[in-house]
PDB file of C-alpha atoms in Angstrom:
ATOM      1  CA  UNK A   1       5.075  22.206 -17.466  1.00  0.00           C
ATOM      2  CA  UNK A   2       6.760  19.541 -15.454  1.00  0.00           C
ATOM      3  CA  UNK A   3       9.845  18.062 -17.017  1.00  0.00           C
ATOM      4  CA  UNK A   4      11.762  15.117 -15.720  1.00  0.00           C
ATOM      5  CA  UNK A   5      15.454  14.442 -16.714  1.00  0.00           C
ATOM      6  CA  UNK A   6      17.404  11.291 -16.141  1.00  0.00           C
ATOM      7  CA  UNK A   7      21.095  10.788 -16.598  1.00  0.00           C
ATOM      8  CA  UNK A   8      22.858   8.843 -17.865  1.00  0.00           C
ATOM      9  CA  UNK A   9      20.503   7.587 -20.588  1.00  0.00           C
ATOM     10  CA  UNK A  10      22.710   4.642 -21.262  1.00  0.00           C
ATOM     11  CA  UNK A  11      24.993   2.916 -18.630  1.00  0.00           C
ATOM     12  CA  UNK A  12      27.288  -0.028 -19.083  1.00  0.00           C
ATOM     13  CA  UNK A  13      28.467  -1.402 -15.747  1.00  0.00           C
ATOM     14  CA  UNK A  14      30.919  -4.108 -14.876  1.00  0.00           C
ATOM     15  CA  UNK A  15      29.493  -6.740 -12.437  1.00  0.00           C
ATOM     16  CA  UNK A  16      30.437  -5.996  -8.781  1.00  0.00           C
ATOM     17  CA  UNK A  17      30.784  -2.162  -9.351  1.00  0.00           C
ATOM     18  CA  UNK A  18      28.694   0.603  -7.887  1.00  0.00           C
ATOM     19  CA  UNK A  19      26.949   3.398  -9.757  1.00  0.00           C
ATOM     20  CA  UNK A  20      24.227   5.994  -9.298  1.00  0.00           C
ATOM     21  CA  UNK A  21      21.350   7.224 -11.745  1.00  0.00           C
ATOM     22  CA  UNK A  22      20.071  10.704 -11.234  1.00  0.00           C
ATOM     23  CA  UNK A  23      16.704  12.118 -11.773  1.00  0.00           C
ATOM     24  CA  UNK A  24      15.965  15.794 -11.745  1.00  0.00           C
ATOM     25  CA  UNK A  25      12.517  17.357 -12.050  1.00  0.00           C
ATOM     26  CA  UNK A  26      11.592  20.979 -12.905  1.00  0.00           C
ATOM     27  CA  UNK A  27       8.690  21.735 -10.520  1.00  0.00           C
ATOM     28  CA  UNK A  28       7.756  21.063  -6.873  1.00  0.00           C
ATOM     29  CA  UNK A  29       6.403  17.676  -6.259  1.00  0.00           C
ATOM     30  CA  UNK A  30       6.175  15.510  -3.146  1.00  0.00           C
ATOM     31  CA  UNK A  31       5.937  12.138  -4.833  1.00  0.00           C
ATOM     32  CA  UNK A  32       8.568  10.326  -6.929  1.00  0.00           C
ATOM     33  CA  UNK A  33       8.574   6.873  -8.268  1.00  0.00           C
ATOM     34  CA  UNK A  34      11.130   4.408  -9.629  1.00  0.00           C
ATOM     35  CA  UNK A  35      10.200   1.792 -12.119  1.00  0.00           C
ATOM     36  CA  UNK A  36      12.015  -1.019 -13.841  1.00  0.00           C
ATOM     37  CA  UNK A  37      11.200  -2.256 -17.503  1.00  0.00           C
ATOM     38  CA  UNK A  38      12.632  -5.356 -18.998  1.00  0.00           C
ATOM     39  CA  UNK A  39      12.781  -5.425 -22.913  1.00  0.00           C
ATOM     40  CA  UNK A  40       9.240  -5.849 -24.303  1.00  0.00           C
ATOM     41  CA  UNK A  41       7.743  -6.053 -20.886  1.00  0.00           C
ATOM     42  CA  UNK A  42       5.673  -3.686 -18.707  1.00  0.00           C
ATOM     43  CA  UNK A  43       6.634  -1.567 -15.786  1.00  0.00           C
ATOM     44  CA  UNK A  44       7.455  -2.950 -12.341  1.00  0.00           C
ATOM     45  CA  UNK A  45       7.264  -0.670  -9.399  1.00  0.00           C
ATOM     46  CA  UNK A  46      10.529  -0.395  -7.407  1.00  0.00           C
ATOM     47  CA  UNK A  47      10.215   2.412  -4.926  1.00  0.00           C
ATOM     48  CA  UNK A  48       7.674   5.196  -3.993  1.00  0.00           C
ATOM     49  CA  UNK A  49       9.234   8.281  -2.371  1.00  0.00           C
ATOM     50  CA  UNK A  50       6.893  10.609  -0.762  1.00  0.00           C
ATOM     51  CA  UNK A  51       8.857  13.026   1.459  1.00  0.00           C
ATOM     52  CA  UNK A  52      12.099  14.993   1.599  1.00  0.00           C
ATOM     53  CA  UNK A  53      15.007  12.930   2.857  1.00  0.00           C
ATOM     54  CA  UNK A  54      13.108   9.583   2.118  1.00  0.00           C
ATOM     55  CA  UNK A  55      15.372   6.609   1.462  1.00  0.00           C
ATOM     56  CA  UNK A  56      14.319   3.093   0.501  1.00  0.00           C
ATOM     57  CA  UNK A  57      16.392   0.092  -0.166  1.00  0.00           C
ATOM     58  CA  UNK A  58      15.622  -3.295  -1.782  1.00  0.00           C
ATOM     59  CA  UNK A  59      18.475  -5.698  -2.328  1.00  0.00           C
ATOM     60  CA  UNK A  60      21.188  -3.974  -4.422  1.00  0.00           C
ATOM     61  CA  UNK A  61      19.103  -0.840  -5.121  1.00  0.00           C
ATOM     62  CA  UNK A  62      18.653   2.168  -2.962  1.00  0.00           C
ATOM     63  CA  UNK A  63      16.662   5.370  -3.820  1.00  0.00           C
ATOM     64  CA  UNK A  64      16.587   8.752  -2.165  1.00  0.00           C
ATOM     65  CA  UNK A  65      14.674  11.903  -2.595  1.00  0.00           C
ATOM     66  CA  UNK A  66      15.743  15.541  -2.050  1.00  0.00           C
ATOM     67  CA  UNK A  67      12.615  17.688  -2.701  1.00  0.00           C
ATOM     68  CA  UNK A  68      14.530  20.925  -2.180  1.00  0.00           C
ATOM     69  CA  UNK A  69      16.969  20.087  -4.884  1.00  0.00           C
ATOM     70  CA  UNK A  70      14.298  18.401  -6.947  1.00  0.00           C
ATOM     71  CA  UNK A  71      16.551  15.405  -7.162  1.00  0.00           C
ATOM     72  CA  UNK A  72      16.247  11.694  -6.732  1.00  0.00           C
ATOM     73  CA  UNK A  73      19.008   9.136  -7.020  1.00  0.00           C
ATOM     74  CA  UNK A  74      18.845   5.400  -7.644  1.00  0.00           C
ATOM     75  CA  UNK A  75      22.158   3.777  -6.304  1.00  0.00           C
ATOM     76  CA  UNK A  76      23.259   0.427  -7.522  1.00  0.00           C
ATOM     77  CA  UNK A  77      25.608  -1.632  -5.192  1.00  0.00           C
ATOM     78  CA  UNK A  78      27.767  -4.455  -6.555  1.00  0.00           C
ATOM     79  CA  UNK A  79      25.875  -4.720  -9.763  1.00  0.00           C
ATOM     80  CA  UNK A  80      24.806  -8.153 -11.125  1.00  0.00           C
ATOM     81  CA  UNK A  81      23.706  -9.169 -14.589  1.00  0.00           C
ATOM     82  CA  UNK A  82      20.005  -9.627 -13.316  1.00  0.00           C
ATOM     83  CA  UNK A  83      19.846  -5.723 -12.810  1.00  0.00           C
ATOM     84  CA  UNK A  84      20.253  -5.263 -16.588  1.00  0.00           C
ATOM     85  CA  UNK A  85      17.011  -3.360 -17.579  1.00  0.00           C
ATOM     86  CA  UNK A  86      15.642   0.112 -18.327  1.00  0.00           C
ATOM     87  CA  UNK A  87      14.999   2.313 -15.175  1.00  0.00           C
ATOM     88  CA  UNK A  88      12.494   5.087 -15.159  1.00  0.00           C
ATOM     89  CA  UNK A  89      11.770   7.708 -12.644  1.00  0.00           C
ATOM     90  CA  UNK A  90       8.433   9.393 -12.661  1.00  0.00           C
ATOM     91  CA  UNK A  91       7.037  12.426 -10.746  1.00  0.00           C
ATOM     92  CA  UNK A  92       3.680  13.446  -9.493  1.00  0.00           C
ATOM     93  CA  UNK A  93       0.134  12.278 -10.351  1.00  0.00           C
ATOM     94  CA  UNK A  94      -0.463  11.732 -13.278  1.00  0.00           C
ATOM     95  CA  UNK A  95       3.020  10.321 -13.744  1.00  0.00           C
ATOM     96  CA  UNK A  96       5.442  12.264 -15.791  1.00  0.00           C
ATOM     97  CA  UNK A  97       8.332  10.018 -16.792  1.00  0.00           C
ATOM     98  CA  UNK A  98      11.945  10.608 -17.545  1.00  0.00           C
ATOM     99  CA  UNK A  99      13.425   8.983 -20.827  1.00  0.00           C
ATOM    100  CA  UNK A 100      14.714   6.102 -18.944  1.00  0.00           C
ATOM    101  CA  UNK A 101      18.219   4.852 -18.192  1.00  0.00           C
ATOM    102  CA  UNK A 102      19.166   1.758 -20.109  1.00  0.00           C
ATOM    103  CA  UNK A 103      21.391  -0.219 -17.877  1.00  0.00           C
ATOM    104  CA  UNK A 104      23.649  -3.064 -19.049  1.00  0.00           C
ATOM    105  CA  UNK A 105      25.631  -5.142 -16.421  1.00  0.00           C
ATOM    106  CA  UNK A 106      28.602  -6.900 -18.182  1.00  0.00           C
ATOM    107  CA  UNK A 107      30.872  -9.643 -16.696  1.00  0.00           C
TER     108      UNK A 107
ATOM    109  CA  UNK B   1      -4.378 -11.702  -6.606  1.00  0.00           C
ATOM    110  CA  UNK B   2      -4.619 -11.023 -10.253  1.00  0.00           C
ATOM    111  CA  UNK B   3      -2.743  -7.946 -11.398  1.00  0.00           C
ATOM    112  CA  UNK B   4      -3.826  -5.369 -14.058  1.00  0.00           C
ATOM    113  CA  UNK B   5      -4.902  -7.182 -17.122  1.00  0.00           C
ATOM    114  CA  UNK B   6      -5.095  -5.856 -20.700  1.00  0.00           C
ATOM    115  CA  UNK B   7      -6.414  -7.185 -23.996  1.00  0.00           C
ATOM    116  CA  UNK B   8      -5.428  -7.826 -26.650  1.00  0.00           C
ATOM    117  CA  UNK B   9      -1.614  -8.218 -26.117  1.00  0.00           C
ATOM    118  CA  UNK B  10      -0.870  -7.406 -29.795  1.00  0.00           C
ATOM    119  CA  UNK B  11      -2.825  -5.618 -32.523  1.00  0.00           C
ATOM    120  CA  UNK B  12      -2.067  -4.744 -36.175  1.00  0.00           C
ATOM    121  CA  UNK B  13      -4.206  -2.190 -37.818  1.00  0.00           C
ATOM    122  CA  UNK B  14      -3.966   0.000 -40.951  1.00  0.00           C
ATOM    123  CA  UNK B  15      -4.048   3.799 -41.207  1.00  0.00           C
ATOM    124  CA  UNK B  16      -7.426   5.204 -40.863  1.00  0.00           C
ATOM    125  CA  UNK B  17      -8.852   2.257 -38.900  1.00  0.00           C
ATOM    126  CA  UNK B  18     -10.291   2.394 -35.259  1.00  0.00           C
ATOM    127  CA  UNK B  19      -8.986   0.377 -32.343  1.00  0.00           C
ATOM    128  CA  UNK B  20     -10.300  -0.443 -28.788  1.00  0.00           C
ATOM    129  CA  UNK B  21      -7.945  -1.497 -26.073  1.00  0.00           C
ATOM    130  CA  UNK B  22      -9.383  -2.957 -22.779  1.00  0.00           C
ATOM    131  CA  UNK B  23      -8.026  -2.875 -19.211  1.00  0.00           C
ATOM    132  CA  UNK B  24      -9.126  -4.528 -15.988  1.00  0.00           C
ATOM    133  CA  UNK B  25      -7.694  -3.028 -12.740  1.00  0.00           C
ATOM    134  CA  UNK B  26      -6.522  -4.784  -9.716  1.00  0.00           C
ATOM    135  CA  UNK B  27      -9.455  -5.746  -7.655  1.00  0.00           C
ATOM    136  CA  UNK B  28     -10.469  -2.963  -5.295  1.00  0.00           C
ATOM    137  CA  UNK B  29      -8.733  -0.362  -7.325  1.00  0.00           C
ATOM    138  CA  UNK B  30     -11.039   2.446  -8.524  1.00  0.00           C
ATOM    139  CA  UNK B  31      -8.535   4.586 -10.596  1.00  0.00           C
ATOM    140  CA  UNK B  32      -7.363   3.654 -14.138  1.00  0.00           C
ATOM    141  CA  UNK B  33      -4.848   5.610 -16.188  1.00  0.00           C
ATOM    142  CA  UNK B  34      -3.711   5.097 -19.762  1.00  0.00           C
ATOM    143  CA  UNK B  35      -0.214   5.746 -21.040  1.00  0.00           C
ATOM    144  CA  UNK B  36       1.409   5.566 -24.487  1.00  0.00           C
ATOM    145  CA  UNK B  37       5.108   4.398 -24.814  1.00  0.00           C
ATOM    146  CA  UNK B  38       6.747   4.816 -28.104  1.00  0.00           C
ATOM    147  CA  UNK B  39       9.817   2.799 -28.650  1.00  0.00           C
ATOM    148  CA  UNK B  40      12.900   4.103 -26.749  1.00  0.00           C
ATOM    149  CA  UNK B  41      10.911   6.665 -24.762  1.00  0.00           C
ATOM    150  CA  UNK B  42       9.254   6.857 -21.379  1.00  0.00           C
ATOM    151  CA  UNK B  43       5.512   6.417 -21.066  1.00  0.00           C
ATOM    152  CA  UNK B  44       3.270   9.381 -21.701  1.00  0.00           C
ATOM    153  CA  UNK B  45       0.021  10.036 -19.955  1.00  0.00           C
ATOM    154  CA  UNK B  46      -3.084   9.919 -21.926  1.00  0.00           C
ATOM    155  CA  UNK B  47      -6.086   9.702 -19.556  1.00  0.00           C
ATOM    156  CA  UNK B  48      -7.000   9.016 -15.860  1.00  0.00           C
ATOM    157  CA  UNK B  49     -10.368   7.909 -14.759  1.00  0.00           C
ATOM    158  CA  UNK B  50     -11.658   7.534 -11.145  1.00  0.00           C
ATOM    159  CA  UNK B  51     -15.040   6.348 -10.188  1.00  0.00           C
ATOM    160  CA  UNK B  52     -16.104   6.453 -13.839  1.00  0.00           C
ATOM    161  CA  UNK B  53     -15.262  10.128 -14.289  1.00  0.00           C
ATOM    162  CA  UNK B  54     -12.452  11.654 -16.249  1.00  0.00           C
ATOM    163  CA  UNK B  55      -9.930  13.097 -13.895  1.00  0.00           C
ATOM    164  CA  UNK B  56      -7.254  13.994 -16.174  1.00  0.00           C
ATOM    165  CA  UNK B  57      -6.186  14.203 -19.863  1.00  0.00           C
ATOM    166  CA  UNK B  58      -2.745  14.434 -21.397  1.00  0.00           C
ATOM    167  CA  UNK B  59      -1.781  16.240 -24.531  1.00  0.00           C
ATOM    168  CA  UNK B  60      -3.316  13.899 -27.052  1.00  0.00           C
ATOM    169  CA  UNK B  61      -5.672  14.743 -29.950  1.00  0.00           C
ATOM    170  CA  UNK B  62      -9.367  14.129 -29.808  1.00  0.00           C
ATOM    171  CA  UNK B  63      -8.906  11.012 -31.773  1.00  0.00           C
ATOM    172  CA  UNK B  64      -8.157   9.342 -28.425  1.00  0.00           C
ATOM    173  CA  UNK B  65     -11.120   8.712 -26.018  1.00  0.00           C
ATOM    174  CA  UNK B  66     -11.540   6.640 -22.934  1.00  0.00           C
ATOM    175  CA  UNK B  67     -14.288   5.502 -20.519  1.00  0.00           C
ATOM    176  CA  UNK B  68     -14.537   3.585 -17.327  1.00  0.00           C
ATOM    177  CA  UNK B  69     -17.226   1.205 -16.548  1.00  0.00           C
ATOM    178  CA  UNK B  70     -19.194   0.434 -13.294  1.00  0.00           C
ATOM    179  CA  UNK B  71     -16.895  -2.525 -12.604  1.00  0.00           C
ATOM    180  CA  UNK B  72     -13.917  -0.031 -13.002  1.00  0.00           C
ATOM    181  CA  UNK B  73     -12.628  -1.642 -16.060  1.00  0.00           C
ATOM    182  CA  UNK B  74     -11.700   0.785 -18.807  1.00  0.00           C
ATOM    183  CA  UNK B  75     -11.598   1.019 -22.667  1.00  0.00           C
ATOM    184  CA  UNK B  76      -9.137   3.268 -24.628  1.00  0.00           C
ATOM    185  CA  UNK B  77     -10.473   4.140 -28.203  1.00  0.00           C
ATOM    186  CA  UNK B  78      -8.325   5.499 -30.968  1.00  0.00           C
ATOM    187  CA  UNK B  79      -9.912   6.706 -34.253  1.00  0.00           C
ATOM    188  CA  UNK B  80      -8.476   7.505 -37.604  1.00  0.00           C
ATOM    189  CA  UNK B  81      -5.204   5.588 -36.724  1.00  0.00           C
ATOM    190  CA  UNK B  82      -1.906   7.173 -37.857  1.00  0.00           C
ATOM    191  CA  UNK B  83       1.463   5.549 -38.244  1.00  0.00           C
ATOM    192  CA  UNK B  84       2.627   7.481 -35.352  1.00  0.00           C
ATOM    193  CA  UNK B  85       0.095   5.812 -33.034  1.00  0.00           C
ATOM    194  CA  UNK B  86       2.199   2.685 -33.165  1.00  0.00           C
ATOM    195  CA  UNK B  87       3.287   2.156 -29.607  1.00  0.00           C
ATOM    196  CA  UNK B  88       2.833   0.125 -26.410  1.00  0.00           C
ATOM    197  CA  UNK B  89      -0.278   1.213 -24.630  1.00  0.00           C
ATOM    198  CA  UNK B  90      -0.162   0.793 -20.794  1.00  0.00           C
ATOM    199  CA  UNK B  91      -2.929   0.718 -18.432  1.00  0.00           C
ATOM    200  CA  UNK B  92      -2.235   1.410 -14.666  1.00  0.00           C
ATOM    201  CA  UNK B  93      -4.482   1.123 -11.726  1.00  0.00           C
ATOM    202  CA  UNK B  94      -4.334   2.534  -8.242  1.00  0.00           C
ATOM    203  CA  UNK B  95      -6.608   2.351  -5.236  1.00  0.00           C
ATOM    204  CA  UNK B  96      -7.445   6.036  -4.968  1.00  0.00           C
ATOM    205  CA  UNK B  97      -7.296   9.194  -6.971  1.00  0.00           C
ATOM    206  CA  UNK B  98      -4.921  11.084  -4.533  1.00  0.00           C
ATOM    207  CA  UNK B  99      -3.727   9.006  -1.624  1.00  0.00           C
ATOM    208  CA  UNK B 100      -1.340  10.739   0.643  1.00  0.00           C
ATOM    209  CA  UNK B 101      -0.601   7.473   2.519  1.00  0.00           C
ATOM    210  CA  UNK B 102       0.349   5.195  -0.334  1.00  0.00           C
ATOM    211  CA  UNK B 103       1.302   7.965  -2.693  1.00  0.00           C
ATOM    212  CA  UNK B 104      -1.048   6.835  -5.315  1.00  0.00           C
ATOM    213  CA  UNK B 105       1.260   4.158  -6.429  1.00  0.00           C
ATOM    214  CA  UNK B 106       0.212   2.864  -9.780  1.00  0.00           C
ATOM    215  CA  UNK B 107       0.554  -0.750 -10.979  1.00  0.00           C
ATOM    216  CA  UNK B 108       0.903  -1.397 -14.627  1.00  0.00           C
ATOM    217  CA  UNK B 109      -0.543  -4.079 -16.823  1.00  0.00           C
ATOM    218  CA  UNK B 110       1.401  -5.988 -19.451  1.00  0.00           C
ATOM    219  CA  UNK B 111       0.380  -3.483 -22.149  1.00  0.00           C
ATOM    220  CA  UNK B 112      -1.057  -3.748 -25.728  1.00  0.00           C
ATOM    221  CA  UNK B 113       1.440  -3.451 -28.532  1.00  0.00           C
ATOM    222  CA  UNK B 114      -0.296  -1.630 -31.385  1.00  0.00           C
ATOM    223  CA  UNK B 115       1.243  -1.626 -34.898  1.00  0.00           C
ATOM    224  CA  UNK B 116      -0.224   0.719 -37.447  1.00  0.00           C
ATOM    225  CA  UNK B 117       0.747  -0.084 -41.077  1.00  0.00           C
TER     226      UNK B 117
END
């Protein structure tokens, strides 16, 4: 059974700081997704990673995938308040989600 | 372009009742998936349909059923509601069942929040 673990589950960051969220999964997969969810809202697709070594960047967020280590990272650069949300990684089809990382960016 | 739409947005039911949730995928998308998200958790897969056929089922009891119509819209039905069925129900659409080019990216609707009393 595919399991997806994220850490940390809660993250409080100061504005301007950098941090990384980690996503580990238990069985081989060649597709990994990152989603953002604001409170009471649905899921917004951030990144689709389809191959080993894939790296994608959008604004202050950068995601990477290491299929050999079964690890994806979501790196946040110079955090701003607008990035406060819950971030989920999900693997395979159908999607198997991690528990999410609740990010709070404080001044 | 309209995104994935779901109805209703909110629903309150009592234990033992039945509920039907509806989803319309993005125009041109033929695959619809349903997920249940309990408060504080990640979404859990319930069903996937492609071209009106069930292509996957998650670990949910037989009280849960779904179908997809010729226009690719979908319904999720839940019978004999339990308190534990209270959750946000998310519908996601994608263009193909397994797409190596786009990675079968799924786009989520706004969800239906179901409360069972």
